[in-house]
mmCIF file of C-alpha atoms in Angstrom:
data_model
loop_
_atom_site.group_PDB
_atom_site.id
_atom_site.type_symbol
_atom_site.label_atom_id
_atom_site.label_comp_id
_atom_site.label_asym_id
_atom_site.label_seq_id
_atom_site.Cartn_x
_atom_site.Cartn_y
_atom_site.Cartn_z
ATOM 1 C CA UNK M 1 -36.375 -69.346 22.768
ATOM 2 C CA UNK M 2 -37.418 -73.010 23.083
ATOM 3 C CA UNK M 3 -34.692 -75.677 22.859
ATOM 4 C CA UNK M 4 -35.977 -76.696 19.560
ATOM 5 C CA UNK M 5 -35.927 -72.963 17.643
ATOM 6 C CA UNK M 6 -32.550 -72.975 19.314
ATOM 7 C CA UNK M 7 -31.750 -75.835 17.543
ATOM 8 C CA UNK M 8 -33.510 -74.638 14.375
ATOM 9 C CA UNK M 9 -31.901 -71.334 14.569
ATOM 10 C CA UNK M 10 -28.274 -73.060 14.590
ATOM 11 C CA UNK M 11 -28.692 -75.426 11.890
ATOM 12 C CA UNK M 12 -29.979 -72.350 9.434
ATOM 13 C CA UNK M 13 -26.870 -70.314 10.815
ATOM 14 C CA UNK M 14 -24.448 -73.486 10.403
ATOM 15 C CA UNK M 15 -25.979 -74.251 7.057
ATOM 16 C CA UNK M 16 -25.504 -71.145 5.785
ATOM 17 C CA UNK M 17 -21.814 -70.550 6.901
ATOM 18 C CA UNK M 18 -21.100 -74.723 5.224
ATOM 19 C CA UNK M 19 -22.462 -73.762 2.346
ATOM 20 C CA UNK M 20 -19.888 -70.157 2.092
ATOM 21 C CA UNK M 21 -16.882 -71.471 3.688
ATOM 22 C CA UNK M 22 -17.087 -75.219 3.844
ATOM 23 C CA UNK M 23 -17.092 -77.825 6.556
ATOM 24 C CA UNK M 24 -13.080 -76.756 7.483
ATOM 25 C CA UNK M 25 -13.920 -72.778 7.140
ATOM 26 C CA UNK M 26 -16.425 -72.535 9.422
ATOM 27 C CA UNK M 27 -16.060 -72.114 13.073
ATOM 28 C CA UNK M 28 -18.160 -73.447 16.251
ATOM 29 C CA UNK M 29 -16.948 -69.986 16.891
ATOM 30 C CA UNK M 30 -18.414 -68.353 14.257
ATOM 31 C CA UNK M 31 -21.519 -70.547 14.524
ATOM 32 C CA UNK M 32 -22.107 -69.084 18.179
ATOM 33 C CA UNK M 33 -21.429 -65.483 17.522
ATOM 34 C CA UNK M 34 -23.697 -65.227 14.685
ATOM 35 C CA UNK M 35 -26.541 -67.600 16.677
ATOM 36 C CA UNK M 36 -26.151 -65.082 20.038
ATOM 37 C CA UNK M 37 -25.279 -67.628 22.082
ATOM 38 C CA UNK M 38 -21.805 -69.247 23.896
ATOM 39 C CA UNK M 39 -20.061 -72.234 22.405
ATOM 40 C CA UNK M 40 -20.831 -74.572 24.907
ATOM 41 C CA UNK M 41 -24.977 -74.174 23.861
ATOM 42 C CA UNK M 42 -23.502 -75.250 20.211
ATOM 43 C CA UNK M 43 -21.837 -77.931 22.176
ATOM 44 C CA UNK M 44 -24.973 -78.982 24.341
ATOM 45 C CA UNK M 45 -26.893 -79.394 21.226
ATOM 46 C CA UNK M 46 -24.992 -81.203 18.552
ATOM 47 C CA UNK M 47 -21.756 -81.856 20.538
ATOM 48 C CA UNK M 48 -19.461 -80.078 18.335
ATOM 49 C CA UNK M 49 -19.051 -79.186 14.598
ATOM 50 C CA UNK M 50 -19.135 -82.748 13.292
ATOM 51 C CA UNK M 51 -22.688 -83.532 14.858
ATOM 52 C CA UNK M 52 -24.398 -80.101 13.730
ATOM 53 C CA UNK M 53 -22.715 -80.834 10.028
ATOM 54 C CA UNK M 54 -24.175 -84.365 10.089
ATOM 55 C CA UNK M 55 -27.718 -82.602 10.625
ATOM 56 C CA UNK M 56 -27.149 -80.514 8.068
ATOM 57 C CA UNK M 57 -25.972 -82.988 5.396
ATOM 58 C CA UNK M 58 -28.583 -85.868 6.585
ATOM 59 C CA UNK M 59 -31.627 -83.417 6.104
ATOM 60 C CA UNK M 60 -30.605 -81.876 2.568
ATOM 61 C CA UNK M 61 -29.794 -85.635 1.612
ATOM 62 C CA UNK M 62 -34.113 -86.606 2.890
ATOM 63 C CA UNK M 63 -34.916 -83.535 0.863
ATOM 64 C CA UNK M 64 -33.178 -84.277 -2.195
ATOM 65 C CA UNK M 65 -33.931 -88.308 -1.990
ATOM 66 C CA UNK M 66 -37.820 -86.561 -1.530
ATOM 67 C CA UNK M 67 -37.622 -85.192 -4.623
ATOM 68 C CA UNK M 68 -35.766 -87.251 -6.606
ATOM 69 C CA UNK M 69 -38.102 -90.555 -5.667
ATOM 70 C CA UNK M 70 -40.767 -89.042 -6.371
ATOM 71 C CA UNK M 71 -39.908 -88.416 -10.223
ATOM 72 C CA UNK M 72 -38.829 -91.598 -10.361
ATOM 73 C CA UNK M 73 -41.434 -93.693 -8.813
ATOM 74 C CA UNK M 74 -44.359 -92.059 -10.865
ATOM 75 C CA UNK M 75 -43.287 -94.300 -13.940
ATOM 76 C CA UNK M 76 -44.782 -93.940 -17.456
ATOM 77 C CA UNK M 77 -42.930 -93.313 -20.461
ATOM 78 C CA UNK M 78 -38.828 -93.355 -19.898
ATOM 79 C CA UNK M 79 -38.431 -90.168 -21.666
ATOM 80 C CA UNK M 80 -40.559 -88.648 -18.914
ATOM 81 C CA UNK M 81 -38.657 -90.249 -16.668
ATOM 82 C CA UNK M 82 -35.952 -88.869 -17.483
ATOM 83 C CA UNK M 83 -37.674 -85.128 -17.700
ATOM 84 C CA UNK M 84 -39.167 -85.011 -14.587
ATOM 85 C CA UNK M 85 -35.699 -86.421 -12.798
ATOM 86 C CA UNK M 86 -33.328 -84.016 -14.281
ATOM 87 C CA UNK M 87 -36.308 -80.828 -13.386
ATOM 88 C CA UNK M 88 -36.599 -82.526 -10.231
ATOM 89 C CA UNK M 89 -32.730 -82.233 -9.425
ATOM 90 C CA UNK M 90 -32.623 -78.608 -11.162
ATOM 91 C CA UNK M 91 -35.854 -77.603 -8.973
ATOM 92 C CA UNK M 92 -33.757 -79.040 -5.631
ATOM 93 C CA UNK M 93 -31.028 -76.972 -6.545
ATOM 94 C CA UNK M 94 -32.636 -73.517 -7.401
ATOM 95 C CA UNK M 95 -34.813 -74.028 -3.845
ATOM 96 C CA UNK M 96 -32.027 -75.328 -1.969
ATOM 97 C CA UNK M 97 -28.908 -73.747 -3.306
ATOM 98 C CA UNK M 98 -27.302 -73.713 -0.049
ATOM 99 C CA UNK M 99 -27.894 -77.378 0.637
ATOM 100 C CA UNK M 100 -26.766 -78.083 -2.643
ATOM 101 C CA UNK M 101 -23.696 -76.476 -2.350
ATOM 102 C CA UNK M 102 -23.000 -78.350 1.236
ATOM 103 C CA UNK M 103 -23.620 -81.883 -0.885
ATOM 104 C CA UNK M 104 -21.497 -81.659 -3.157
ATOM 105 C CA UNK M 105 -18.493 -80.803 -1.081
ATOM 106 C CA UNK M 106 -16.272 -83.890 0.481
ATOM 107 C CA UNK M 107 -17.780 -84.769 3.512
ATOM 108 C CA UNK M 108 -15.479 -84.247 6.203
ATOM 109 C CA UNK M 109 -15.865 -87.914 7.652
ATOM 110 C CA UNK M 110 -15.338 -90.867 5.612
ATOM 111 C CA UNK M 111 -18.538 -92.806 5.275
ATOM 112 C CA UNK M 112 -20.419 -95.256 2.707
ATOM 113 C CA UNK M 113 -23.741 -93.404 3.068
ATOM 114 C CA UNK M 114 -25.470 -90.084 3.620
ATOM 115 C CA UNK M 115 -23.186 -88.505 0.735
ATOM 116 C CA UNK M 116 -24.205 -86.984 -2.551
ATOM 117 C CA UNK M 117 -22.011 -89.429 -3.923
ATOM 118 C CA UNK M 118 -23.891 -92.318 -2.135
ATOM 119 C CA UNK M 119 -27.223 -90.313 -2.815
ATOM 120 C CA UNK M 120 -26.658 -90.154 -6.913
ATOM 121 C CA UNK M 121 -25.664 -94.224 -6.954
ATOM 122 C CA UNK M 122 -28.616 -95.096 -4.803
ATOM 123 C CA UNK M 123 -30.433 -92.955 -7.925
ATOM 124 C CA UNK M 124 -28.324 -94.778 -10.794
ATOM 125 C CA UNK M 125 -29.402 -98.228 -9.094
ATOM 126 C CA UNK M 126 -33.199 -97.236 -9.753
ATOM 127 C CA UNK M 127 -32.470 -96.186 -13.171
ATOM 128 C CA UNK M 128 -30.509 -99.522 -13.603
ATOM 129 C CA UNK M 129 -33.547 -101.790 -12.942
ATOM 130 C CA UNK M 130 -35.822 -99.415 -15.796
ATOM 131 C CA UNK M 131 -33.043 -98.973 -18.305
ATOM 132 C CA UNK M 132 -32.952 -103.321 -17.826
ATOM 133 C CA UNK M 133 -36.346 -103.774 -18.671
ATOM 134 C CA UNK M 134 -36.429 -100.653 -21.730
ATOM 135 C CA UNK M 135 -32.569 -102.626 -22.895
ATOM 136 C CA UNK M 136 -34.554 -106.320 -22.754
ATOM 137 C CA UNK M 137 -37.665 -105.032 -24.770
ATOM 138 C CA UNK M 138 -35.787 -103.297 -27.636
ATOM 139 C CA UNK M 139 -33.833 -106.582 -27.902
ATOM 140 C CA UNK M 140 -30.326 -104.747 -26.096
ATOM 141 C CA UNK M 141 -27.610 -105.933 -23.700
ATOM 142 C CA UNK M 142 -29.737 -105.457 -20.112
ATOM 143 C CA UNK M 143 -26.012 -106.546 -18.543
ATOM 144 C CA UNK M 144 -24.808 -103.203 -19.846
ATOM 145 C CA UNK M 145 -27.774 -101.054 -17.907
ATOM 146 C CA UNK M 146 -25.583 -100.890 -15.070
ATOM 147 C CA UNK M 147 -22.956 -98.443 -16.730
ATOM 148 C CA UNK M 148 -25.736 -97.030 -18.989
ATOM 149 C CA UNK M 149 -27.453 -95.528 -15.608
ATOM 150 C CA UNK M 150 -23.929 -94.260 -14.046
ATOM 151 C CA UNK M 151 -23.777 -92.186 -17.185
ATOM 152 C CA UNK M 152 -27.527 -90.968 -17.563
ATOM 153 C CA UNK M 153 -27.291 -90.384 -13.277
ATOM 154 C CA UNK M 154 -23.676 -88.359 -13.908
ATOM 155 C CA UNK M 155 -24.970 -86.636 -16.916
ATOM 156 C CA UNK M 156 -27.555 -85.114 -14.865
ATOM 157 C CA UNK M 157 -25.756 -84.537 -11.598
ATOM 158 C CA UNK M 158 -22.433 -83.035 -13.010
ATOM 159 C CA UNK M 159 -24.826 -80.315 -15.132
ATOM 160 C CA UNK M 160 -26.796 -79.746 -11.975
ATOM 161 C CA UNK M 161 -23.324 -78.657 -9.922
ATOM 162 C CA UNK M 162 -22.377 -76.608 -13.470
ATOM 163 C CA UNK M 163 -25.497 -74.947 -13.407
ATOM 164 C CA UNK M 164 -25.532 -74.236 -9.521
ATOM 165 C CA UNK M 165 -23.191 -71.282 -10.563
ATOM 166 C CA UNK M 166 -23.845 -70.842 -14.198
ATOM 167 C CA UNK M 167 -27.522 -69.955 -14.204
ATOM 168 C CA UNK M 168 -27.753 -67.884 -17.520
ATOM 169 C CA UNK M 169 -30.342 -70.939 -18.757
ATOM 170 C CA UNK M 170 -33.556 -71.160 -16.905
ATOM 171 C CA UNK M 171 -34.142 -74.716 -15.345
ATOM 172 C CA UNK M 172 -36.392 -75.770 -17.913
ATOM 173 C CA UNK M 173 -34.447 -75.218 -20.669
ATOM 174 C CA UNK M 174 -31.300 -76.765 -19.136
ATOM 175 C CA UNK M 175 -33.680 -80.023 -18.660
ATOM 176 C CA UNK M 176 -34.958 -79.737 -22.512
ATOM 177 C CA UNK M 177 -31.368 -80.015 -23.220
ATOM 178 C CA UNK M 178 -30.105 -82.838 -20.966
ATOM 179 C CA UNK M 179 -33.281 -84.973 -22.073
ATOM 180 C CA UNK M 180 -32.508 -83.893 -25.801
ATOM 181 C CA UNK M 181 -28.852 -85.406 -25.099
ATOM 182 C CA UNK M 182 -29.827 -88.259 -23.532
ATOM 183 C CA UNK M 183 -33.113 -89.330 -24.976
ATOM 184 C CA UNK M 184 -31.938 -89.194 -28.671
ATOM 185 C CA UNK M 185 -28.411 -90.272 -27.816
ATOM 186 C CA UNK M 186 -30.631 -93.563 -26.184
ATOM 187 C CA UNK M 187 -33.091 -94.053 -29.047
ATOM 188 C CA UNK M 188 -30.597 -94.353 -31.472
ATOM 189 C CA UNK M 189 -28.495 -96.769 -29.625
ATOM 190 C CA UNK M 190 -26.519 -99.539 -31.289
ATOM 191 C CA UNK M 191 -26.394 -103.147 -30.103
ATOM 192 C CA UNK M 192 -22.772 -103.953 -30.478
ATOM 193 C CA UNK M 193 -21.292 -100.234 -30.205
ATOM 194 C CA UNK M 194 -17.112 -100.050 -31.358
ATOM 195 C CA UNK M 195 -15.539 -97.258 -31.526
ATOM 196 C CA UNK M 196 -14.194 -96.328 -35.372
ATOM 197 C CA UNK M 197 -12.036 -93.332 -35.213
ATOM 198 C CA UNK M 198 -10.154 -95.086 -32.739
ATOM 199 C CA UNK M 199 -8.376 -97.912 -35.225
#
């Protein structure tokens, strides 16, 4: 085997074992025994668990950004924005349900970037800039966009992790629903909003 499908060959073993037992659960050990090889070949190639995991998390994070980009760079129409970004999450997540699964745990070093956390802001700072220009021509608060887009961008994220292990509705329909929620919950918005049931 060539250095690089050695190195192929333990980032598909270490991904899998991340995505069953976590960053913590899963051995250099483990990652060895079930590659063929001795630690210190694990240890030649990434330098320990840490390096290999940072692989693992910075490639699902360029596939995922991939995907995501492209849905929203295509423009048109915001309700198709919003469509193709929520199948283009769902579609990430039924290809790459391991990767998924490995992005939405903590990350086992603090850092700013390279998270799904960082990932899904990144996202909600594109959306910010549209939902700005859609607020401005219907006459809205644009200086409210801002936590507009951390709610359209969590909407969609937090039902991608429920449906991850609740897959009883096919992607498609999940997406209907999540644009149904957010497009009609959008279109009817109010300009000074106040909560009544509140007083």
């Amino acid at each position: 085997m060539t250095a690089k499908d050695r190195r192929e060959q333990l980032l598909a073993v270490s991904r899998r074992l991340f995505a069953a037992k976590g960053f913590e659960g899963t051995s250099v050990e483990e990652i060895a025994a079930q590659s063929g090889v001795s630690k210190p070949i694990v240890y030649e190639h990434f330098g320990g668990k840490e390096g290999m995991y940072a692989v693992v998390v910075d490639r699902e994070i360029q596939s995922l950004t991939g995907a995501l980009s492209g849905a929203l760079e295509a423009g048109g129409h915001p309700k198709a924005l919003v469509e193709r970004t929520a199948l283009a999450l769902l579609g990430y997540i039924e290809q790459n349900e391991d990767g998924f699964r490995i992005l939405v745990r903590d990350s086992p070093v603090a850092q700013a970037t390279g998270t799904f956390s960082s990932l899904i802001g990144d996202v909600a700072t594109q959306v910010e800039h549209m939902l700005a220009d859609q607020f401005r021509k219907r006459r809205l608060d644009a200086g409210t966009a801002s936590i507009y887009a951390q709610m359209l961008v969590g909407m969609v994220a937090l039902t991608g992790q429920y449906w991850l292990d609740n897959r009883e509705l096919d992607k498609s329909v999940v997406a209907a629903h999540l644009v149904n929620l957010a497009w009609f919950g959008l279109s009817g918005m109010q300009r000074n909003p106040h909560l009544g049931a509140a007083r």
